[in-house]
mmCIF file of N, CA, C and O in Angstrom:
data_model
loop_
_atom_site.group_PDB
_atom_site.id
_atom_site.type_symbol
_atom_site.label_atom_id
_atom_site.label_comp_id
_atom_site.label_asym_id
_atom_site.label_seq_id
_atom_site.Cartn_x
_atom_site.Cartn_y
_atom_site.Cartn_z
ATOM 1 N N UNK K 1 117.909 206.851 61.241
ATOM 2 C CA UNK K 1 118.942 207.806 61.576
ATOM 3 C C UNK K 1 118.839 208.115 63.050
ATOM 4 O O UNK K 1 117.791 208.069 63.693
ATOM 5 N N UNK K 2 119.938 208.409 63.485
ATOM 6 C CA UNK K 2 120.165 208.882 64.737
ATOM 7 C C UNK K 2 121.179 209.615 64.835
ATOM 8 O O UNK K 2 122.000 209.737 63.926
ATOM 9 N N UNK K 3 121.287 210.490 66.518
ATOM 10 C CA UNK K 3 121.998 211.555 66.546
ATOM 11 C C UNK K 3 122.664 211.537 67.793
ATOM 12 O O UNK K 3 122.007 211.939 68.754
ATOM 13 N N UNK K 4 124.533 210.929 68.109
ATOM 14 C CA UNK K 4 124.399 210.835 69.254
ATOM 15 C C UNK K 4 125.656 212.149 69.095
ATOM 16 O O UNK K 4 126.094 212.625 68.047
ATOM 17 N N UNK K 5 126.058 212.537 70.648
ATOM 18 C CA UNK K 5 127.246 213.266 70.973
ATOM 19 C C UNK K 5 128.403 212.812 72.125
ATOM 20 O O UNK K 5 128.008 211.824 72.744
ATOM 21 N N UNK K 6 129.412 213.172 72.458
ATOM 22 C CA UNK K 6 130.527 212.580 72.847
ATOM 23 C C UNK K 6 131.051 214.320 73.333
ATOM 24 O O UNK K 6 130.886 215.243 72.535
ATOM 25 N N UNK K 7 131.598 214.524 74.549
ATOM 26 C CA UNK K 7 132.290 215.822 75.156
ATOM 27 C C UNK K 7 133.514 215.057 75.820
ATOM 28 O O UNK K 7 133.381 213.998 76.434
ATOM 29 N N UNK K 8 134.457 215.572 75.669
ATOM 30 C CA UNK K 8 135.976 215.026 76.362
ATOM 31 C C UNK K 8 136.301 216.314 76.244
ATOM 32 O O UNK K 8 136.335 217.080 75.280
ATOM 33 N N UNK K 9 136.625 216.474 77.825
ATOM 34 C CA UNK K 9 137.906 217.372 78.501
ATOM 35 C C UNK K 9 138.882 217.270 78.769
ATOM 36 O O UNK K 9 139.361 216.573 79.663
ATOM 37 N N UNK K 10 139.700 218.379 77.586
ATOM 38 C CA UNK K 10 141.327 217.688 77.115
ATOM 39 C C UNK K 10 141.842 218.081 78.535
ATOM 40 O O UNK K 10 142.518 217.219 79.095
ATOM 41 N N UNK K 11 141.670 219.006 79.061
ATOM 42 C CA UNK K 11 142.385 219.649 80.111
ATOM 43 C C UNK K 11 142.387 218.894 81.191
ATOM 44 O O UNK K 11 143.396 218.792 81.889
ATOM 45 N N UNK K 12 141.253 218.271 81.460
ATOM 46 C CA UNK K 12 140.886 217.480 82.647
ATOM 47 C C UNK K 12 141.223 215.857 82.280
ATOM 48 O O UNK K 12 141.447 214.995 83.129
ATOM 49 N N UNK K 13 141.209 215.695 81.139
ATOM 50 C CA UNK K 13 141.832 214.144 80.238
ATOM 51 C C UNK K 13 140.792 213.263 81.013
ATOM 52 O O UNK K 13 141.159 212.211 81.537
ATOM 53 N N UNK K 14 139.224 213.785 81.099
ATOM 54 C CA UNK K 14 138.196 212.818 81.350
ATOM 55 C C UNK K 14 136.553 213.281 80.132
ATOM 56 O O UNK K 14 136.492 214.151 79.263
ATOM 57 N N UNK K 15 135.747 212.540 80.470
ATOM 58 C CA UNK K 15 135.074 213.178 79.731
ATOM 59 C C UNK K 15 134.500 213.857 80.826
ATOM 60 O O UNK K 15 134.671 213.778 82.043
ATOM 61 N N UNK K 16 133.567 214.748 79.885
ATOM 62 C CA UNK K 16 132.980 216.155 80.326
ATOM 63 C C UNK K 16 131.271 216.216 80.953
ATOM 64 O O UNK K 16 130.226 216.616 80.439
ATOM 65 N N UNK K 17 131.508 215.777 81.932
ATOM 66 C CA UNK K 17 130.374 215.296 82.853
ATOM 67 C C UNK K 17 129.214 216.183 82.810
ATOM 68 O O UNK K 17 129.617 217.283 83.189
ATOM 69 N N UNK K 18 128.003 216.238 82.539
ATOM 70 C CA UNK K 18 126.949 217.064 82.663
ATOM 71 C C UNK K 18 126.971 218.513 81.867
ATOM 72 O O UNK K 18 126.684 219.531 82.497
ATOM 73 N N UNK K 19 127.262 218.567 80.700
ATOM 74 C CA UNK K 19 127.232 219.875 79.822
ATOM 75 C C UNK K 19 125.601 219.442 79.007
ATOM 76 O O UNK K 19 125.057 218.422 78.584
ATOM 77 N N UNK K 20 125.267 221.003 79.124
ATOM 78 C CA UNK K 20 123.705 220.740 78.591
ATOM 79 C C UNK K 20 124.213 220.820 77.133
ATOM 80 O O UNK K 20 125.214 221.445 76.783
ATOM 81 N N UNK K 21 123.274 220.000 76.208
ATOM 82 C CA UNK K 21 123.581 220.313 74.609
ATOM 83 C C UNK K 21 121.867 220.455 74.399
ATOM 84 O O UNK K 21 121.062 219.812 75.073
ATOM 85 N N UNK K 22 121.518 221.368 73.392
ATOM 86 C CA UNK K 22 120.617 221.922 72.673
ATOM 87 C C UNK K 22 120.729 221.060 71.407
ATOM 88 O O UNK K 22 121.843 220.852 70.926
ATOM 89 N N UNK K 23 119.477 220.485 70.775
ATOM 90 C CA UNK K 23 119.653 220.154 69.519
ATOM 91 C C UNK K 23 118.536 221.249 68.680
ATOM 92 O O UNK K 23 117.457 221.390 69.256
ATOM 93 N N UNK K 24 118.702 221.924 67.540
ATOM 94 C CA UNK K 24 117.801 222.651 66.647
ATOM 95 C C UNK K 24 118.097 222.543 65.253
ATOM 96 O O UNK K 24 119.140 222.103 64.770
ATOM 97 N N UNK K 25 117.021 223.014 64.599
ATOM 98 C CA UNK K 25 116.803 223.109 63.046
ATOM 99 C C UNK K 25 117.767 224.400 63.138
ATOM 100 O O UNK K 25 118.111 224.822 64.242
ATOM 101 N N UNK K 26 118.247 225.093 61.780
ATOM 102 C CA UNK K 26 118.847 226.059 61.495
ATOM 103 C C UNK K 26 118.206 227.386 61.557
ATOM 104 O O UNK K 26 118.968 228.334 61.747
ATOM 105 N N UNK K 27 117.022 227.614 61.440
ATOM 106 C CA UNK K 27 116.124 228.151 61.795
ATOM 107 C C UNK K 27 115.722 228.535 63.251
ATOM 108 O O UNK K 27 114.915 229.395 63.602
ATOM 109 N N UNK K 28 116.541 227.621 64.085
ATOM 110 C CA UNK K 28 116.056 228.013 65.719
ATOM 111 C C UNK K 28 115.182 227.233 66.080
ATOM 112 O O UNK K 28 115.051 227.024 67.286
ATOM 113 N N UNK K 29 114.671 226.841 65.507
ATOM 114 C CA UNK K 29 113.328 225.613 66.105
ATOM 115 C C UNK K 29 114.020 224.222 67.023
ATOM 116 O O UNK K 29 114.465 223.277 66.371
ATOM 117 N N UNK K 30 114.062 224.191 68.408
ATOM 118 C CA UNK K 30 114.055 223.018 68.938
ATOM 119 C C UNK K 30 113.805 222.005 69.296
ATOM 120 O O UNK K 30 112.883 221.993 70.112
ATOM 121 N N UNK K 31 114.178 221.173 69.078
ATOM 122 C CA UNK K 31 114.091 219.705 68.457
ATOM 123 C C UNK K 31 114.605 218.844 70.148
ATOM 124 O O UNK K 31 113.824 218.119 70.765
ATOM 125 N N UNK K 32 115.438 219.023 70.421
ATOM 126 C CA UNK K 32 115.596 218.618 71.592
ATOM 127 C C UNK K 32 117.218 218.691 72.586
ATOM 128 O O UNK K 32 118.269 219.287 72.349
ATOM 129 N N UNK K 33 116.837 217.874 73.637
ATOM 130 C CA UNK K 33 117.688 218.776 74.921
ATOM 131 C C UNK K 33 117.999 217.794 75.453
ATOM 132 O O UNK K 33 117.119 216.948 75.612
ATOM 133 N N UNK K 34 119.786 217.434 76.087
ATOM 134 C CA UNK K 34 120.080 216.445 76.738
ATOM 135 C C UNK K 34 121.295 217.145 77.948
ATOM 136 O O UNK K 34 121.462 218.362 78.020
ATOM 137 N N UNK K 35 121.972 216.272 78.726
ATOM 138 C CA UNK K 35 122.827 216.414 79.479
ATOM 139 C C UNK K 35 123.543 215.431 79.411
ATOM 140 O O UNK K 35 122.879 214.395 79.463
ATOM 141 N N UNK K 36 124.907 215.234 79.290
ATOM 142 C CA UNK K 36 126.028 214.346 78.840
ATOM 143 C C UNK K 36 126.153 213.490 80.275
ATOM 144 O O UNK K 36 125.842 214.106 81.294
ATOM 145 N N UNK K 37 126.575 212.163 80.396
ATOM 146 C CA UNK K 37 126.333 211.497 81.070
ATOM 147 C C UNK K 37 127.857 211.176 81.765
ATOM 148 O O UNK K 37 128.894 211.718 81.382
ATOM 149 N N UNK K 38 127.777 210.259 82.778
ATOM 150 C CA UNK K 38 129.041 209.899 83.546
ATOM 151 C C UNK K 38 129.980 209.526 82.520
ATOM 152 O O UNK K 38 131.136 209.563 82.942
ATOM 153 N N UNK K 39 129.848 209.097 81.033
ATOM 154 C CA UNK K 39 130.458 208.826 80.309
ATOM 155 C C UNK K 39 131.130 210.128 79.143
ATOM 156 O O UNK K 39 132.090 210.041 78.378
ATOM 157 N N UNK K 40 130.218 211.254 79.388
ATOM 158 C CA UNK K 40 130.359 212.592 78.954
ATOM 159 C C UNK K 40 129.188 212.240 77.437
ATOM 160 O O UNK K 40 128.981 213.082 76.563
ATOM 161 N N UNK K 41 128.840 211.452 77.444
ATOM 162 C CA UNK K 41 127.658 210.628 76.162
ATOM 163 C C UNK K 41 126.570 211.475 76.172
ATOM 164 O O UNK K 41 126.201 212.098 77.167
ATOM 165 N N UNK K 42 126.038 211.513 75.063
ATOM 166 C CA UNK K 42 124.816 211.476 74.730
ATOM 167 C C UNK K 42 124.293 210.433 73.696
ATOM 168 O O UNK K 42 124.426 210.608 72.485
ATOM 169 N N UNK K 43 123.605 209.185 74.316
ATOM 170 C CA UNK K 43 123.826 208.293 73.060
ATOM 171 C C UNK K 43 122.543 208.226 71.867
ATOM 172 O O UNK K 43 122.361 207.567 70.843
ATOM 173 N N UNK K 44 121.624 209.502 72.758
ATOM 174 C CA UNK K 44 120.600 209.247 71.296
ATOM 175 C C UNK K 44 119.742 210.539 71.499
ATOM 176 O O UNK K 44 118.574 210.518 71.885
ATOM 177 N N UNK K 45 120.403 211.584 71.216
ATOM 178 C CA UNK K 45 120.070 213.191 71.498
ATOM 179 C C UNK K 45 118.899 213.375 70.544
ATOM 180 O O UNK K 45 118.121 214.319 70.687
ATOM 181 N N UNK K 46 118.729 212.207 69.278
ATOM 182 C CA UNK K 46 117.732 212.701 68.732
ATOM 183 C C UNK K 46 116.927 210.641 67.395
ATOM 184 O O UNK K 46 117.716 209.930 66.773
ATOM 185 N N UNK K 47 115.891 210.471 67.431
ATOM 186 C CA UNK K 47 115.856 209.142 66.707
ATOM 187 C C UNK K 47 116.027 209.495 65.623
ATOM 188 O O UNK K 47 116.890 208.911 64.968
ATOM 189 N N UNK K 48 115.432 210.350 65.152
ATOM 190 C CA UNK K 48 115.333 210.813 63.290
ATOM 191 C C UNK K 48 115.271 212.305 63.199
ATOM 192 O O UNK K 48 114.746 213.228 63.821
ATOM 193 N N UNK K 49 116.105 212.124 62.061
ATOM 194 C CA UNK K 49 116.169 213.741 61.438
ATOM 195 C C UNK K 49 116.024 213.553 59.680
ATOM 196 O O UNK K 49 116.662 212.869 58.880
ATOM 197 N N UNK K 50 115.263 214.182 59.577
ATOM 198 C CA UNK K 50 115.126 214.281 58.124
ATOM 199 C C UNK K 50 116.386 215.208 57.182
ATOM 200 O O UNK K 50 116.838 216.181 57.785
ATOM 201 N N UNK K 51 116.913 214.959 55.851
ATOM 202 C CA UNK K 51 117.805 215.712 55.867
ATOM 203 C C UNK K 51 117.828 216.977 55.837
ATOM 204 O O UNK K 51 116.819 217.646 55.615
ATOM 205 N N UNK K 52 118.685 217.341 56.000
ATOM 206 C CA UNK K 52 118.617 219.037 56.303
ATOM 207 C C UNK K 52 119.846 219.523 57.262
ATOM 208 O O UNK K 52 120.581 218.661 57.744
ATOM 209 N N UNK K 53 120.079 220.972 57.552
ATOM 210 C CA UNK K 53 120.708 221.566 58.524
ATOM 211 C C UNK K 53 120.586 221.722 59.491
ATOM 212 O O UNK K 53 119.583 222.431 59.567
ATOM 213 N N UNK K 54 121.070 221.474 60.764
ATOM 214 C CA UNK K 54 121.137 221.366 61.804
ATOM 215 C C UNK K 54 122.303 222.403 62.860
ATOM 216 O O UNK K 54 123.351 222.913 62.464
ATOM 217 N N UNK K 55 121.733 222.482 64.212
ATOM 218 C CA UNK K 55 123.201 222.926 64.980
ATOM 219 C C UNK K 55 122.573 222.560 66.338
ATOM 220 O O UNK K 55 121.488 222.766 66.882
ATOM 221 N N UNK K 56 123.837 221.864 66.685
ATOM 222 C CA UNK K 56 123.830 221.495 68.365
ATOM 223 C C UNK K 56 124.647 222.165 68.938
ATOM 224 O O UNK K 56 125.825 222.261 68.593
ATOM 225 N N UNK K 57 124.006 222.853 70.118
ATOM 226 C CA UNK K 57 124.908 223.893 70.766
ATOM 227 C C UNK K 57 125.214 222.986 72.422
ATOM 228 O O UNK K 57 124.505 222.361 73.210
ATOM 229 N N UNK K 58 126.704 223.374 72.335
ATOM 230 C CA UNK K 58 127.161 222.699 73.956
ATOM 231 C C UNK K 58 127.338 223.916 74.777
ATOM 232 O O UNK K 58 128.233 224.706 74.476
ATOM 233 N N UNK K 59 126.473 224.162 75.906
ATOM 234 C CA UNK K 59 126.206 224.977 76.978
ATOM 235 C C UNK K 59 127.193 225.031 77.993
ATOM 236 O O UNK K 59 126.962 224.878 79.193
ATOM 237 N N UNK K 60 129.013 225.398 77.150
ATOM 238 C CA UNK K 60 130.693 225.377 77.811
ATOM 239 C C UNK K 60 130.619 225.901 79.339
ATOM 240 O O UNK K 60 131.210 225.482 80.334
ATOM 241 N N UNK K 61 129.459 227.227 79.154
ATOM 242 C CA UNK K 61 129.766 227.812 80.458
ATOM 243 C C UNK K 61 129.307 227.175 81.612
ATOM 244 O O UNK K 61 129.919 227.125 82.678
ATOM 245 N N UNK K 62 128.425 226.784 81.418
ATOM 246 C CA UNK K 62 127.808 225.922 82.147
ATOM 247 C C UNK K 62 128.684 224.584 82.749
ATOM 248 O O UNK K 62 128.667 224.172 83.908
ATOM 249 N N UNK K 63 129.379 224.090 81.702
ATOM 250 C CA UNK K 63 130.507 222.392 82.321
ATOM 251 C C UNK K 63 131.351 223.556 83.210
ATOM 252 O O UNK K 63 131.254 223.517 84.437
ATOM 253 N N UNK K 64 132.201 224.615 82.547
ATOM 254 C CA UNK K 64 133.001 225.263 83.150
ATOM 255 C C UNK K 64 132.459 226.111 84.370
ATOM 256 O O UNK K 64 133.327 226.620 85.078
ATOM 257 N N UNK K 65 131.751 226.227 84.550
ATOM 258 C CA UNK K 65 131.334 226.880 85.728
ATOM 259 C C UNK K 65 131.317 225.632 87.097
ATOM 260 O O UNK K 65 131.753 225.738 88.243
ATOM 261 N N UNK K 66 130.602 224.430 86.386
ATOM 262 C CA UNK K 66 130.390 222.995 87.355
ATOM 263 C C UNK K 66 131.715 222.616 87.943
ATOM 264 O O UNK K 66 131.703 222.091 89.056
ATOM 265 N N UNK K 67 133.032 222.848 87.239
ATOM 266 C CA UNK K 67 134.217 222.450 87.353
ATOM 267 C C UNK K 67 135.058 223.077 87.567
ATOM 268 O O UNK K 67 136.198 222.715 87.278
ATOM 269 N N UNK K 68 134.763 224.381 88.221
ATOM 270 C CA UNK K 68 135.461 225.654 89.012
ATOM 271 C C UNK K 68 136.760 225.974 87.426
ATOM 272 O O UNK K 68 137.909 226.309 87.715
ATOM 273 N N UNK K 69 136.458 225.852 86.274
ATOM 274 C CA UNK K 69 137.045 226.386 85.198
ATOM 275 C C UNK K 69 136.777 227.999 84.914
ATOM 276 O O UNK K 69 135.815 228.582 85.416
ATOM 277 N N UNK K 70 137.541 228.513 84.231
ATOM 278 C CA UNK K 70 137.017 229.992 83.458
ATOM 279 C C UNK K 70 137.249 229.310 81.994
ATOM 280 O O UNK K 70 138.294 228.736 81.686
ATOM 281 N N UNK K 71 136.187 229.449 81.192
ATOM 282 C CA UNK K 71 136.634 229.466 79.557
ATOM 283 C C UNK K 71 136.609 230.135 79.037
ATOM 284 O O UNK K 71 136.116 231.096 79.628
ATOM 285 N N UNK K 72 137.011 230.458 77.573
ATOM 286 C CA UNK K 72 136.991 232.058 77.164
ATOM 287 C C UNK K 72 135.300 231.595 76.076
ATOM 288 O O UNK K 72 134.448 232.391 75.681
ATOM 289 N N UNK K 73 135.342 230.121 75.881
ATOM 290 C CA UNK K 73 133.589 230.249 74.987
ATOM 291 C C UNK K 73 132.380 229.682 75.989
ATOM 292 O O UNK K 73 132.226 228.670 76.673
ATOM 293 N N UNK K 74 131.668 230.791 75.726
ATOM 294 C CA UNK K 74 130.704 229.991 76.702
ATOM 295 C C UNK K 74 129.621 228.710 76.185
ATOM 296 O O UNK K 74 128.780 227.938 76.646
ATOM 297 N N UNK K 75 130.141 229.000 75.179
ATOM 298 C CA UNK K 75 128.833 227.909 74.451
ATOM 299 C C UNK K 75 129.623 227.230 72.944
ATOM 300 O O UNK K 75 130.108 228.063 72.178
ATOM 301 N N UNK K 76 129.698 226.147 72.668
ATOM 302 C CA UNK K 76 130.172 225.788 70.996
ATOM 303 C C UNK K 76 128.916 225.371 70.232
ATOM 304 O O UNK K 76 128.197 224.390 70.426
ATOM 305 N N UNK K 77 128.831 226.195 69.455
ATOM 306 C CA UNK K 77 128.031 225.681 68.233
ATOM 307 C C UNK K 77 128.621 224.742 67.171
ATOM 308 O O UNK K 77 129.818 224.590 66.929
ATOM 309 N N UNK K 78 127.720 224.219 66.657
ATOM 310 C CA UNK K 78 128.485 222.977 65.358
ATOM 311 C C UNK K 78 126.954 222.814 64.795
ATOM 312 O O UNK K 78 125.938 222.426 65.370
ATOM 313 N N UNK K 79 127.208 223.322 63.257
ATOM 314 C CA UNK K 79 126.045 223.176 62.128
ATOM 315 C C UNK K 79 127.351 222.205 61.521
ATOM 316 O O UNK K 79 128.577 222.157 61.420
ATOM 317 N N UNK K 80 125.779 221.314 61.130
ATOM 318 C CA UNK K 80 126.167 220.204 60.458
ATOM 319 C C UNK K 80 124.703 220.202 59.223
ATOM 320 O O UNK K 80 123.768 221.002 59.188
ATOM 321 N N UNK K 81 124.997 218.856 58.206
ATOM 322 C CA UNK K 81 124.059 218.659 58.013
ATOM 323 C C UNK K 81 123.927 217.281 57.338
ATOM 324 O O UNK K 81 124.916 216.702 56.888
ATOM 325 N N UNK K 82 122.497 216.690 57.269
ATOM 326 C CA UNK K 82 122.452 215.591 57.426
ATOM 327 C C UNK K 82 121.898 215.489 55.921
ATOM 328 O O UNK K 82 120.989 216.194 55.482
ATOM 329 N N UNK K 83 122.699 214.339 55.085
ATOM 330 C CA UNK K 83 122.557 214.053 53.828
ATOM 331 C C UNK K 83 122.009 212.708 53.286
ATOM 332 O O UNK K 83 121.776 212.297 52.149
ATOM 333 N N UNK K 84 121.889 212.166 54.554
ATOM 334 C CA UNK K 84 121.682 210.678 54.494
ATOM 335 C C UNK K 84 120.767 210.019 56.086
ATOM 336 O O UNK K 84 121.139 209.435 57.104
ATOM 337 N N UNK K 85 119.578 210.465 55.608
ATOM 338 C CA UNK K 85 118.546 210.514 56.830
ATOM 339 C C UNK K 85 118.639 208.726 57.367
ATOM 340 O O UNK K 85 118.152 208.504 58.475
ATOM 341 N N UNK K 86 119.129 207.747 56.744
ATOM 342 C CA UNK K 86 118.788 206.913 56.961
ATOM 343 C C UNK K 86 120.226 206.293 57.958
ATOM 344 O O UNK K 86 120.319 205.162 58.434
ATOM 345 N N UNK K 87 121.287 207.470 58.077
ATOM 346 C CA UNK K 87 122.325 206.792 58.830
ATOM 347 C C UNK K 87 122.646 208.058 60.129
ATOM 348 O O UNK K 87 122.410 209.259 60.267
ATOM 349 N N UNK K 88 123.464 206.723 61.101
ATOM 350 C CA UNK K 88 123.791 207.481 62.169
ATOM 351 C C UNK K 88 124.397 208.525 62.052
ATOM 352 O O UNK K 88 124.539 208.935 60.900
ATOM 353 N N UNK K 89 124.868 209.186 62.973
ATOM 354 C CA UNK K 89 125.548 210.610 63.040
ATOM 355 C C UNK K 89 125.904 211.050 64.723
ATOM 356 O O UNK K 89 125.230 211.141 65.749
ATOM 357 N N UNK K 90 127.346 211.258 64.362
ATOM 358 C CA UNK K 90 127.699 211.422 65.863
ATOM 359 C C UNK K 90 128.675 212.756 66.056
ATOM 360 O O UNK K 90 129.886 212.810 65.845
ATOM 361 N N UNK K 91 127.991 213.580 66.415
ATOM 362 C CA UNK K 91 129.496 214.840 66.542
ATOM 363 C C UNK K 91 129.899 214.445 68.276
ATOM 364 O O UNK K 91 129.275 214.171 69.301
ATOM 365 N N UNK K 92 131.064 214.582 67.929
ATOM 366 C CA UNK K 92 132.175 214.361 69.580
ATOM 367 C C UNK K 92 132.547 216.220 69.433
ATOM 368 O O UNK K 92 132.587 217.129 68.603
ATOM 369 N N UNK K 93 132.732 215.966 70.721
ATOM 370 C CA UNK K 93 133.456 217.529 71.009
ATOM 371 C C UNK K 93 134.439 217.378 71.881
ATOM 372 O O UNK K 93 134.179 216.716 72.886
ATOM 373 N N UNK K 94 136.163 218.095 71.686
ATOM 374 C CA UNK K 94 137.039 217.883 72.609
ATOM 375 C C UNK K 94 136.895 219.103 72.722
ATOM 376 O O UNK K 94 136.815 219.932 71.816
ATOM 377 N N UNK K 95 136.839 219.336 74.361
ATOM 378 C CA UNK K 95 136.761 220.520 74.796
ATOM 379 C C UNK K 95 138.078 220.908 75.941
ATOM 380 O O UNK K 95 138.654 220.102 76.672
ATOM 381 N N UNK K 96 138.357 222.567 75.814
ATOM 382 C CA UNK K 96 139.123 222.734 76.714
ATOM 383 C C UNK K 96 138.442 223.886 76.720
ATOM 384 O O UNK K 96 137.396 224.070 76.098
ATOM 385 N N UNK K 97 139.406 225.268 77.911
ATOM 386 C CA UNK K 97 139.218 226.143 78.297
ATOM 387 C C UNK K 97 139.200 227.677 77.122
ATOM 388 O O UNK K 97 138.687 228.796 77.157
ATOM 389 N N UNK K 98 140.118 226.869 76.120
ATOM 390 C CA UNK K 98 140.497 228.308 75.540
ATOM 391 C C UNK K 98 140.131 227.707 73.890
ATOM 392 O O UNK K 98 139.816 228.585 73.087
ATOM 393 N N UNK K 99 140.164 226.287 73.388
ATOM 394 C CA UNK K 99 140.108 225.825 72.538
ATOM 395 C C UNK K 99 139.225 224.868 72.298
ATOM 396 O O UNK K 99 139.057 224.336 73.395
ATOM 397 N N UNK K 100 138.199 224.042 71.090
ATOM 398 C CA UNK K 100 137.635 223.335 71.026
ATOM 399 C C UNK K 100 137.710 223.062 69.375
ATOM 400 O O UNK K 100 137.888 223.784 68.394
ATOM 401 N N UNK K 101 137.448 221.439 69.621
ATOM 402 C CA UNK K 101 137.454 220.980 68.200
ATOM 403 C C UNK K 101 136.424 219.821 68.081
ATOM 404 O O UNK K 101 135.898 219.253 69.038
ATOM 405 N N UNK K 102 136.177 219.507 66.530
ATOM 406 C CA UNK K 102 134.907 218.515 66.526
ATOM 407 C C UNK K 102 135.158 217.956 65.008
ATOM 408 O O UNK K 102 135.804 218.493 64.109
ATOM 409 N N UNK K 103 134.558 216.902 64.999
ATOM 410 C CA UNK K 103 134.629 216.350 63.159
ATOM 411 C C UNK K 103 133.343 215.019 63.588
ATOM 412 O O UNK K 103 132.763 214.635 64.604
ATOM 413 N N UNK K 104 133.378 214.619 61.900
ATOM 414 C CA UNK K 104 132.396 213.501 61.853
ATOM 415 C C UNK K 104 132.559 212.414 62.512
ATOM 416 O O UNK K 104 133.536 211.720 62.232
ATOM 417 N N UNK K 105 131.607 211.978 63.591
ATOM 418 C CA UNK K 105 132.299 210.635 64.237
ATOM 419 C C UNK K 105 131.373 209.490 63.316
ATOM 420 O O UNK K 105 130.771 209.767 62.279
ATOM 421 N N UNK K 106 131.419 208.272 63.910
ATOM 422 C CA UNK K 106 131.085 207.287 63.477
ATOM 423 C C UNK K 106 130.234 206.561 64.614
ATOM 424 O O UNK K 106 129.743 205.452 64.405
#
């Protein structure tokens, strides 16, 4: 199993260059820490996760602050959880200023 992420900025219609993401157990325990790449990627935020609940938090204020933006969230959370330790897992995030959305990628 693996754990990658994907940030696209609808507003900017590029991806979302350097947003910190947090990976943790549900519990708060951190697991680990990346920064989205020239591609807005994270292609392997984590090798294995056993199943269970999870939440990766994207650190909004932070892209929006880098990109002279105001957003109204400073941060998106997304609990997920993993049912099938033995396969990939990819949350994407389209991000804008006032709105954000996410689903199961592939």
């Amino acid at each position: 199993m693996s754990l990658s992420t994907h940030v696209l900025d609808a507003t900017r219609g590029a991806p979302a260059v350097g947003v910190p993401v947090r990976l943790a157990a549900v519990d708060g325990t951190e697991l680990a820490a990346g920064v989205t790449d020239d591609d807005g990627r994270i292609a392997r935020l984590a090798a294995t996760l056993p199943e269970g609940d999870y939440r990766i938090t994207f650190d909004t204020a932070a892209y929006f602050t880098a990109t002279g933006q105001q957003g109204f969230y400073p941060e998106v959370a997304v609990t997920f959880t993993v049912t099938d330790a033995g396969r990939h897992h990819h949350v994407p995030l389209l991000l804008s200023p006032f709105a954000y959305s996410t689903y199961r990628g592939s």
